[in-house]
Amino acid sequence: MVRLSLAALTIALTSTTAFAQTEISWWHAMDAELGQKLEAIAQGFNESQDEFVVVPTYKGGYAETLTAAIAAFRANEQPAIVQVFEVGTGTMMAAEGAVYPVYQLMTDNDQPWDPSAFLEPVTGYYSDTEGNILSMPFNSSTPIMYYNKDVFEAAGLDPETPPRTWAELEEMSRTIMEAGAAPCGFTTGWVSWVQLENLSAIHDQPYGTLENGFGGLGTEFTFNGEVQTQHWENLKAWADEGLFQYGGPVGGADAPPKFYAGECAMYMNSSASRAGVIANATDFEVGFAPLPYYDDAIAEPKNSIIGGATLWVLNGKDEAVYDGVAQFFTYLSSPEVQAEWHQATGYLPITNAAYELGQEQGYYGENPGSEVAIEQITRGEPSANSKGIRFGNLTQVRTVIDEEFEALLAGNKTAQEALDAAVERGNQILRDFEAANS
Amino acid sequence: MQAKRTIFPNKLLPYLLLAPQLAVTLVFFIWPAAQAVKSSFEREDPFGFRTTFIWFENYQRLFADPGYVNALWVTGVFAISVTLFSMSLSLVLAVAVNRVLRTNRIYTTLLVWPYAVAPVVVGILWWFMFNPTIGIAPYLLRGLGIGWNHRVNGEQAMLLVIIAASWKQISYNFLFFVAGLQSVPQSLSEAAAIDGAGPMKRFWTIIFPLLSPTSFFLLIVNINYAMFDTFGIIDATTSGGPGQATNILVYKVYADGFLGLNIGSSAAQSVVLMLIVIALTVVQFRYVERRVQY
């Protein structure tokens, strides 16, 4: 009781002192543990100075947050900062009048700004063609593979040797099923992101023309190549055999329970799923591994690409607000804040300094597997195909990919037919975007 | 008897009295509807910087789009199935309750409960029961040799949303049917019984025709419900999938407009929906209200 009333008192006191401060609204899409962590960052900034107060507001999922921000912008009620997921990047970049580019914001407000401080795959994804970073990197992730060590052991496999290639993964899945250690080999979240976008990047296959869309609007999809088609054909065959179980469209809501319940031995999803995996995998030991690849398609797999979100600054606010936003971004990208966010959530450390700080703290030694994502995304020399992808209306394109994948699984289409159809429908969506933005 | 006429000496007063209602209609119906019609003729980027007037291109593309034709078809199948399924089942239940004399209040109360559940919650409940991974129903069905996975199988997904949507609507239909049955004079039934008509014959030749006003009213209400109020169920249970197998028109408006940010197409779709609602309303007032024998 005493503690409660103390808390109430503190809130009352802080809100009265906040009265004279400049308010910075921040719309975000992080719920549950991630949301609390995000609010802690805002609170940390608010306590570090008394000129500004950052007010985070949860606006629902990524798509809802973006829609809400756009509607608010049209009504002139926009927040200063909005968190937009990576597939919304193309949409935001095309909206030049709505966005205050972050590199400009930082220089206008005399804040330190060094693009080379950020991890290269992150900056590459969010820069314009001249190399200027347009939005503030915040939560970036990349897909990795989680596996159930207990199941591996029960099937007579070495729990410390996860599959490296898809051929090994197939073989091990079969062993696991035949030994009765688990009823399913593997499942995946985000089919479009993991089994197509990242697959293409890792195997150095173009996803679309004009450098995967970085070169401008007149792009066409090319993800119906040989490697992708072969992979989807395999997924279908594995699904029929029971080695692979589909976890549903978009993020794949059914995939995590399959892994948590010990039904599927392996599970591919964002590195930011780490917190959830650790919290839910209570009765077995979890292993972490990079995504598998086809060794007959590429000898040295390329880096994977990022997902997650960045913070966009919207136009139409007072100068004082932008001063505060710039200071907040400096706070946000400080090694301490970044390292803590990265370690608590599984998102990538977005600056090199935060990564180094984690190494100094001995975090990666104490938490085996926590480095897998960052090693995978920084391995090798990024090619034009593995730098990332950037297309307008990518949310719609991903829906199309999910639909065609479901048609493949239902046996209505072959892998080639499904991918060809996805390319054709996707190109139509790109033309719509082009027409609306030129 | 001569009808009384109220005469307002003040010319302004009637308009003032009507003003609140007119304002509500204007702000909450006419204005948004006009906006939708306007947007449906335009192509616009999400932020509204560039707007081009493109006449009927949104509509042309809509009807040329196999996805939209599919949504029309899916909506038809869904609406008809939900209507038939929930109406026939609630009629059976209503007839059964009407025959039970002592405990019918308890049955009635129990049967009305599902109506109090919000559509999204209904969707979540059924999603949970039929979840291919953690649901109880697929587990039981597997025991019977039936593989249930509505994530992949479009027909099963359709079946699931039909069951979920019907379940929710049964209570409503049931209440109206019980009320309807109670207003059928007992004497007609008894007279027929004396003439030697069995229970089935009595039901089909006497009770069912006398229920026709209730049935026609419910028919319209149910079609409306299945087409427009089931958004929450679809969203929570299948999100229109797999492969657009349960992508009904209302859901497509949302998916294209809110998730896809294609405002022009979404507006055109809502105008089409608006026309369908108008058509249904006309049918209800012109046909049902006037021609059905009471």
Short mmCIF file of C-alpha atoms in Angstrom, two decimals, chain A residues 128-374:
data_model
loop_
_atom_site.label_atom_id
_atom_site.label_comp_id
_atom_site.label_asym_id
_atom_site.label_seq_id
_atom_site.Cartn_x
_atom_site.Cartn_y
_atom_site.Cartn_z
CA ASP A 128 18.79 7.20 -49.72
CA THR A 129 20.76 6.83 -52.95
CA GLU A 130 23.26 9.49 -51.82
CA GLY A 131 23.99 7.55 -48.64
CA ASN A 132 22.12 9.84 -46.24
CA ILE A 133 20.32 8.08 -43.40
CA LEU A 134 16.68 9.09 -43.49
CA SER A 135 15.33 7.47 -40.35
CA MET A 136 16.79 6.69 -36.97
CA PRO A 137 17.73 3.01 -36.63
CA PHE A 138 16.08 1.64 -33.51
CA ASN A 139 15.04 -1.98 -33.45
CA SER A 140 16.61 -4.04 -36.19
CA SER A 141 16.60 -7.79 -36.25
CA THR A 142 17.48 -10.60 -38.60
CA PRO A 143 16.13 -14.13 -38.75
CA ILE A 144 18.04 -16.96 -37.11
CA MET A 145 17.29 -20.57 -36.26
CA TYR A 146 16.31 -21.81 -32.81
CA TYR A 147 16.49 -25.52 -32.05
CA ASN A 148 15.51 -27.86 -29.28
CA LYS A 149 18.66 -29.47 -27.89
CA ASP A 150 16.74 -32.05 -25.87
CA VAL A 151 15.00 -33.33 -28.99
CA PHE A 152 18.32 -33.51 -30.82
CA GLU A 153 19.72 -35.59 -28.01
CA ALA A 154 16.70 -37.88 -27.86
CA ALA A 155 17.04 -38.51 -31.60
CA GLY A 156 20.67 -39.48 -31.18
CA LEU A 157 21.98 -36.28 -32.79
CA ASP A 158 24.70 -34.10 -31.37
CA PRO A 159 22.90 -31.22 -29.62
CA GLU A 160 25.87 -28.95 -30.19
CA THR A 161 25.87 -29.43 -33.98
CA PRO A 162 22.83 -27.80 -35.56
CA PRO A 163 22.29 -28.28 -39.30
CA ARG A 164 24.44 -25.99 -41.41
CA THR A 165 22.79 -26.60 -44.78
CA TRP A 166 19.26 -27.35 -45.91
CA ALA A 167 20.36 -30.88 -46.88
CA GLU A 168 21.55 -31.48 -43.32
CA LEU A 169 18.38 -29.93 -41.96
CA GLU A 170 16.27 -32.30 -44.06
CA GLU A 171 18.32 -35.30 -42.95
CA MET A 172 18.18 -34.34 -39.27
CA SER A 173 14.45 -33.61 -39.41
CA ARG A 174 13.88 -37.08 -40.82
CA THR A 175 16.06 -38.65 -38.12
CA ILE A 176 14.16 -36.77 -35.43
CA MET A 177 10.80 -37.87 -36.77
CA GLU A 178 11.84 -41.46 -37.29
CA ALA A 179 13.26 -41.64 -33.78
CA GLY A 180 9.95 -40.27 -32.48
CA ALA A 181 11.76 -37.45 -30.68
CA ALA A 182 9.35 -34.85 -32.13
CA PRO A 183 6.42 -35.07 -34.55
CA CYS A 184 7.80 -32.34 -36.82
CA GLY A 185 11.23 -31.22 -37.97
CA PHE A 186 10.91 -27.48 -38.35
CA THR A 187 8.59 -24.51 -38.67
CA THR A 188 9.07 -20.87 -39.53
CA GLY A 189 7.67 -17.45 -38.79
CA TRP A 190 7.46 -14.80 -41.56
CA VAL A 191 7.56 -16.98 -44.69
CA SER A 192 7.91 -13.92 -46.94
CA TRP A 193 10.75 -12.41 -44.93
CA VAL A 194 12.64 -15.56 -43.93
CA GLN A 195 11.99 -18.06 -46.71
CA LEU A 196 12.10 -15.63 -49.61
CA GLU A 197 13.67 -12.24 -48.87
CA ASN A 198 16.45 -13.56 -46.67
CA LEU A 199 16.81 -16.72 -48.71
CA SER A 200 17.50 -14.57 -51.77
CA ALA A 201 20.02 -12.39 -49.92
CA ILE A 202 21.90 -15.30 -48.40
CA HIS A 203 22.23 -17.01 -51.78
CA ASP A 204 23.14 -13.77 -53.55
CA GLN A 205 20.05 -13.91 -55.73
CA PRO A 206 18.38 -10.67 -56.89
CA TYR A 207 14.96 -10.07 -55.35
CA GLY A 208 14.08 -7.34 -57.81
CA THR A 209 15.66 -5.22 -60.53
CA LEU A 210 17.44 -1.88 -59.95
CA GLU A 211 19.51 -3.18 -57.03
CA ASN A 212 16.53 -4.71 -55.24
CA GLY A 213 14.60 -1.47 -55.58
CA PHE A 214 17.27 0.81 -54.11
CA GLY A 215 17.75 2.38 -57.53
CA GLY A 216 14.30 3.90 -57.82
CA LEU A 217 10.65 3.27 -58.59
CA GLY A 218 10.68 1.47 -61.95
CA THR A 219 11.53 -1.94 -60.49
CA GLU A 220 10.29 -5.42 -61.17
CA PHE A 221 10.46 -8.47 -58.94
CA THR A 222 12.77 -11.33 -59.84
CA PHE A 223 12.32 -13.64 -56.87
CA ASN A 224 11.06 -16.47 -59.06
CA GLY A 225 14.61 -17.60 -59.84
CA GLU A 226 15.99 -21.10 -59.70
CA VAL A 227 17.17 -21.12 -56.08
CA GLN A 228 13.93 -19.70 -54.72
CA THR A 229 11.79 -22.05 -56.79
CA GLN A 230 13.84 -25.04 -55.72
CA HIS A 231 13.50 -23.98 -52.09
CA TRP A 232 9.74 -23.58 -52.25
CA GLU A 233 9.46 -26.91 -54.04
CA ASN A 234 11.43 -28.46 -51.18
CA LEU A 235 9.26 -26.77 -48.57
CA LYS A 236 6.18 -28.21 -50.22
CA ALA A 237 7.68 -31.69 -50.36
CA TRP A 238 8.79 -31.40 -46.72
CA ALA A 239 5.35 -30.19 -45.70
CA ASP A 240 3.78 -33.21 -47.40
CA GLU A 241 6.20 -35.50 -45.65
CA GLY A 242 5.54 -33.78 -42.32
CA LEU A 243 9.11 -32.53 -41.86
CA PHE A 244 7.91 -28.94 -42.15
CA GLN A 245 4.81 -27.42 -40.59
CA TYR A 246 3.38 -24.10 -41.78
CA GLY A 247 2.86 -21.54 -39.02
CA GLY A 248 0.40 -19.23 -40.76
CA PRO A 249 0.59 -16.04 -42.82
CA VAL A 250 2.37 -12.75 -42.03
CA GLY A 251 4.35 -13.32 -38.80
CA GLY A 252 3.23 -16.93 -38.50
CA ALA A 253 1.33 -16.86 -35.21
CA ASP A 254 1.16 -20.64 -34.97
CA ALA A 255 4.88 -21.19 -35.39
CA PRO A 256 6.12 -20.23 -31.89
CA PRO A 257 3.68 -22.53 -30.02
CA LYS A 258 4.78 -25.42 -32.24
CA PHE A 259 8.35 -24.86 -31.11
CA TYR A 260 7.54 -24.07 -27.47
CA ALA A 261 5.40 -27.20 -27.14
CA GLY A 262 8.22 -29.38 -28.46
CA GLU A 263 6.22 -30.30 -31.53
CA CYS A 264 8.76 -28.92 -34.01
CA ALA A 265 12.43 -29.39 -33.24
CA MET A 266 13.65 -26.33 -35.14
CA TYR A 267 12.17 -22.89 -35.62
CA MET A 268 13.28 -19.99 -37.79
CA ASN A 269 12.30 -16.49 -36.77
CA SER A 270 13.56 -13.03 -35.92
CA SER A 271 16.46 -12.66 -33.51
CA ALA A 272 14.03 -10.53 -31.50
CA SER A 273 12.01 -13.68 -30.80
CA ARG A 274 14.83 -14.61 -28.46
CA ALA A 275 13.16 -13.10 -25.38
CA GLY A 276 9.96 -15.02 -26.09
CA VAL A 277 11.81 -18.26 -26.78
CA ILE A 278 13.76 -18.05 -23.54
CA ALA A 279 10.63 -17.19 -21.56
CA ASN A 280 8.57 -20.01 -23.06
CA ALA A 281 11.04 -22.83 -23.61
CA THR A 282 11.01 -23.75 -19.95
CA ASP A 283 11.34 -27.52 -20.14
CA PHE A 284 14.04 -27.89 -22.76
CA GLU A 285 17.37 -26.34 -23.65
CA VAL A 286 17.47 -24.00 -26.64
CA GLY A 287 20.24 -23.81 -29.19
CA PHE A 288 20.83 -20.92 -31.60
CA ALA A 289 22.18 -21.22 -35.12
CA PRO A 290 22.44 -19.23 -38.35
CA LEU A 291 19.88 -19.89 -41.08
CA PRO A 292 20.73 -22.91 -43.23
CA TYR A 293 21.77 -22.52 -46.88
CA TYR A 294 22.14 -24.62 -50.03
CA ASP A 295 25.81 -25.46 -50.41
CA ASP A 296 25.28 -26.41 -54.05
CA ALA A 297 23.96 -22.89 -54.76
CA ILE A 298 26.58 -20.85 -52.93
CA ALA A 299 29.87 -21.83 -51.32
CA GLU A 300 30.03 -18.93 -48.87
CA PRO A 301 26.60 -17.70 -47.85
CA LYS A 302 26.11 -13.95 -47.89
CA ASN A 303 24.81 -11.89 -44.99
CA SER A 304 21.14 -12.02 -44.08
CA ILE A 305 19.06 -8.85 -44.24
CA ILE A 306 17.32 -6.91 -41.55
CA GLY A 307 13.78 -6.52 -40.37
CA GLY A 308 12.38 -4.58 -37.48
CA ALA A 309 11.72 -0.87 -37.47
CA THR A 310 13.21 2.61 -37.43
CA LEU A 311 12.03 5.92 -36.06
CA TRP A 312 10.82 8.48 -38.57
CA VAL A 313 10.50 12.14 -37.72
CA LEU A 314 7.43 13.82 -39.17
CA ASN A 315 7.25 17.37 -40.43
CA GLY A 316 5.00 20.12 -39.11
CA LYS A 317 6.18 20.57 -35.52
CA ASP A 318 7.85 23.50 -33.72
CA GLU A 319 11.59 23.93 -33.84
CA ALA A 320 11.81 23.34 -30.09
CA VAL A 321 10.29 19.91 -30.55
CA TYR A 322 12.89 18.97 -33.17
CA ASP A 323 15.65 20.15 -30.87
CA GLY A 324 14.31 17.70 -28.30
CA VAL A 325 13.95 14.90 -30.85
CA ALA A 326 17.57 15.35 -31.88
CA GLN A 327 18.74 15.22 -28.27
CA PHE A 328 16.59 12.18 -27.65
CA PHE A 329 18.13 10.40 -30.66
CA THR A 330 21.61 11.12 -29.33
CA TYR A 331 20.57 9.58 -26.02
CA LEU A 332 18.94 6.65 -27.81
CA SER A 333 22.02 5.76 -29.80
CA SER A 334 24.42 6.01 -26.86
CA PRO A 335 26.25 2.70 -26.36
CA GLU A 336 24.74 2.10 -22.90
CA VAL A 337 21.12 2.53 -23.96
CA GLN A 338 21.63 0.55 -27.16
CA ALA A 339 23.50 -2.28 -25.47
CA GLU A 340 20.80 -2.65 -22.87
CA TRP A 341 18.00 -2.61 -25.42
CA HIS A 342 19.85 -5.14 -27.58
CA GLN A 343 20.60 -7.49 -24.71
CA ALA A 344 17.10 -7.37 -23.25
CA THR A 345 15.24 -7.86 -26.51
CA GLY A 346 17.41 -9.75 -29.00
CA TYR A 347 17.33 -6.88 -31.47
CA LEU A 348 20.67 -6.09 -33.06
CA PRO A 349 22.97 -3.56 -31.41
CA ILE A 350 22.63 -0.81 -34.01
CA THR A 351 25.96 0.87 -33.33
CA ASN A 352 29.41 -0.63 -33.36
CA ALA A 353 30.02 0.95 -29.97
CA ALA A 354 27.06 -0.88 -28.42
CA TYR A 355 28.34 -4.17 -29.82
CA GLU A 356 31.80 -3.51 -28.43
CA LEU A 357 30.36 -2.56 -25.07
CA GLY A 358 28.54 -5.90 -24.97
CA GLN A 359 31.79 -7.67 -25.72
CA GLU A 360 33.58 -5.78 -22.93
CA GLN A 361 30.79 -6.64 -20.51
CA GLY A 362 31.28 -10.28 -21.45
CA TYR A 363 27.60 -10.54 -22.42
CA TYR A 364 28.13 -12.77 -25.45
CA GLY A 365 30.30 -15.21 -23.50
CA GLU A 366 27.68 -15.54 -20.77
CA ASN A 367 24.79 -15.85 -23.19
CA PRO A 368 25.70 -18.40 -25.82
CA GLY A 369 23.87 -17.90 -29.08
CA SER A 370 23.27 -14.20 -28.53
CA GLU A 371 25.92 -13.36 -31.10
CA VAL A 372 24.55 -15.57 -33.88
CA ALA A 373 22.38 -12.84 -35.39
CA ILE A 374 25.05 -10.19 -35.48
#
